[in-house]
Short mmCIF file of C-alpha atoms in Angstrom, two decimals:
data_model
loop_
_atom_site.label_atom_id
_atom_site.label_comp_id
_atom_site.label_asym_id
_atom_site.label_seq_id
_atom_site.Cartn_x
_atom_site.Cartn_y
_atom_site.Cartn_z
CA MET A 1 74.19 123.30 81.31
CA VAL A 2 76.80 120.70 82.30
CA THR A 3 80.52 121.40 82.69
CA ASN A 4 83.30 118.81 82.88
CA THR A 5 86.70 119.75 84.33
CA SER A 6 89.70 118.01 85.82
CA GLY A 7 92.39 118.67 88.39
CA LYS A 8 95.72 116.99 89.07
CA LYS A 9 98.17 116.80 91.94
CA LYS A 10 101.16 114.46 91.76
CA THR A 11 99.60 111.16 90.58
CA ALA A 12 96.02 111.95 91.68
CA VAL A 13 93.51 112.86 88.96
CA ALA A 14 90.04 114.26 89.72
CA ARG A 15 87.27 114.69 87.14
CA ALA A 16 84.37 116.95 88.13
CA THR A 17 80.93 117.40 86.59
CA VAL A 18 79.13 120.62 87.53
CA GLN A 19 75.41 121.08 86.75
CA ASP A 20 72.34 122.90 88.06
CA GLY A 21 71.04 121.44 91.31
CA GLU A 22 70.50 121.93 95.03
CA GLY A 23 74.06 122.13 96.39
CA ARG A 24 75.02 118.45 96.52
CA VAL A 25 78.73 117.63 96.35
CA ARG A 26 79.69 113.97 95.90
CA ILE A 27 83.21 112.53 95.86
CA ASN A 28 83.38 109.04 94.33
CA SER A 29 79.56 108.70 94.70
CA GLN A 30 79.75 109.54 98.41
CA PRO A 31 78.61 112.83 100.02
CA VAL A 32 81.56 115.13 100.74
CA GLU A 33 80.46 115.34 104.40
CA LEU A 34 81.49 111.69 104.85
CA VAL A 35 85.02 112.11 103.48
CA GLU A 36 87.77 111.30 105.98
CA PRO A 37 90.19 112.61 107.20
CA GLU A 38 88.61 115.94 108.11
CA ILE A 39 91.58 117.99 106.86
CA SER A 40 91.01 116.56 103.37
CA ARG A 41 87.32 117.45 103.53
CA LEU A 42 88.15 121.02 104.53
CA LYS A 43 90.63 121.30 101.67
CA MET A 44 88.08 119.93 99.16
CA LEU A 45 85.47 122.49 100.28
CA GLU A 46 87.85 125.48 100.10
CA PRO A 47 86.44 126.81 96.79
CA PHE A 48 83.05 127.24 98.49
CA ARG A 49 84.44 129.10 101.52
CA ILE A 50 86.25 131.72 99.44
CA VAL A 51 83.03 132.99 97.83
CA ASP A 52 79.78 132.82 99.84
CA GLY A 53 76.56 131.38 98.41
CA ILE A 54 78.18 129.70 95.42
CA ARG A 55 77.22 126.15 96.42
CA ASP A 56 73.45 126.67 96.70
CA ASP A 57 72.36 126.08 93.09
CA VAL A 58 74.89 123.57 91.68
CA ASP A 59 75.43 119.83 92.00
CA ILE A 60 79.02 118.59 91.71
CA GLU A 61 80.01 114.99 91.08
CA VAL A 62 83.75 114.24 91.37
CA ASP A 63 85.59 111.01 90.53
CA VAL A 64 89.14 110.88 91.87
CA GLN A 65 91.78 108.18 91.43
CA GLY A 66 95.43 107.67 92.26
CA GLY A 67 97.72 109.25 94.81
CA GLY A 68 97.20 109.55 98.54
CA TYR A 69 94.49 111.39 100.42
CA ASN A 70 96.35 114.73 100.39
CA GLY A 71 97.03 114.58 96.65
CA GLN A 72 93.43 113.57 96.01
CA ALA A 73 92.15 116.45 98.15
CA ASP A 74 94.25 118.95 96.17
CA ALA A 75 93.12 117.45 92.86
CA VAL A 76 89.44 117.59 93.89
CA ARG A 77 89.84 121.19 95.05
CA THR A 78 91.31 122.21 91.70
CA ALA A 79 88.63 120.34 89.73
CA ILE A 80 85.80 121.94 91.74
CA ALA A 81 87.23 125.46 91.45
CA ARG A 82 87.80 125.12 87.71
CA GLY A 83 84.32 123.68 87.24
CA LEU A 84 82.67 126.54 89.12
CA VAL A 85 84.60 129.18 87.16
CA GLU A 86 83.72 127.53 83.84
CA PHE A 87 80.07 126.89 84.84
CA ARG A 88 79.48 130.46 86.02
CA ASN A 89 81.67 132.04 83.32
CA ASP A 90 82.57 134.68 85.93
CA ALA A 91 85.83 136.67 85.76
CA GLU A 92 85.40 138.01 89.31
CA LEU A 93 85.18 134.46 90.69
CA ARG A 94 88.31 133.50 88.77
CA ASP A 95 90.16 136.55 90.13
CA ALA A 96 89.05 135.75 93.68
CA TYR A 97 90.41 132.21 93.38
CA MET A 98 93.68 133.42 91.82
CA GLU A 99 94.15 135.98 94.58
CA PHE A 100 93.53 133.38 97.29
CA ASP A 101 95.70 130.60 95.84
CA ARG A 102 96.90 130.13 92.27
CA SER A 103 96.93 126.31 92.64
CA LEU A 104 93.10 126.37 92.81
CA LEU A 105 93.05 126.88 89.03
CA VAL A 106 96.55 125.91 87.86
CA ASN A 107 98.16 122.47 88.04
CA ASP A 108 101.77 123.51 88.60
CA VAL A 109 103.46 121.24 91.10
CA ARG A 110 106.96 122.67 90.66
CA GLN A 111 108.55 123.94 93.85
CA SER A 112 111.99 125.29 94.63
CA GLU A 113 114.36 122.67 95.94
CA PRO A 114 115.63 123.25 99.49
CA LYS A 115 119.21 124.43 100.02
CA LYS A 116 121.63 121.77 101.28
CA TRP A 117 124.91 121.97 103.17
CA GLY A 118 128.24 122.28 101.33
CA GLY A 119 127.20 124.93 98.85
CA PRO A 120 125.43 128.22 98.25
CA GLY A 121 122.26 126.62 96.84
CA ALA A 122 120.38 123.39 96.27
CA ARG A 123 122.82 121.86 93.76
CA ALA A 124 125.79 124.27 93.50
CA ARG A 125 128.86 123.36 95.61
CA TYR A 126 131.63 125.54 96.99
CA GLN A 127 134.86 125.38 94.94
CA LYS A 128 137.63 123.10 96.10
CA SER A 129 141.30 124.12 96.05
CA TYR A 130 144.15 121.60 95.77
CA ARG A 131 146.97 124.17 96.27
#
């Protein structure tokens, strides 16, 4: 069985193909162990560290384009996690990923805007009195 999934982060788009195999993970036709910087590699391999022994019998091929290395790492991570959940058809795996970090399975990049000076919130301003 072959499963195709995708993940997005900002302008980076990753497309993953998951199939039966021996545990090979390739990013843009290159083994994941050769991906630099190391922090990106660790982020890409997060779905495997959450649940032990999940990498042993699948091969994953990921093509990623656009964005910077951090956005690409997040997109790859999402694509791999989604692919594993769909390939295994396992509700417990899905719950484990959701409990660890919702962004593993959901592409929602919205974040609250930081508060700024001159007001009680990000956009609201204090009232001004002329009298």
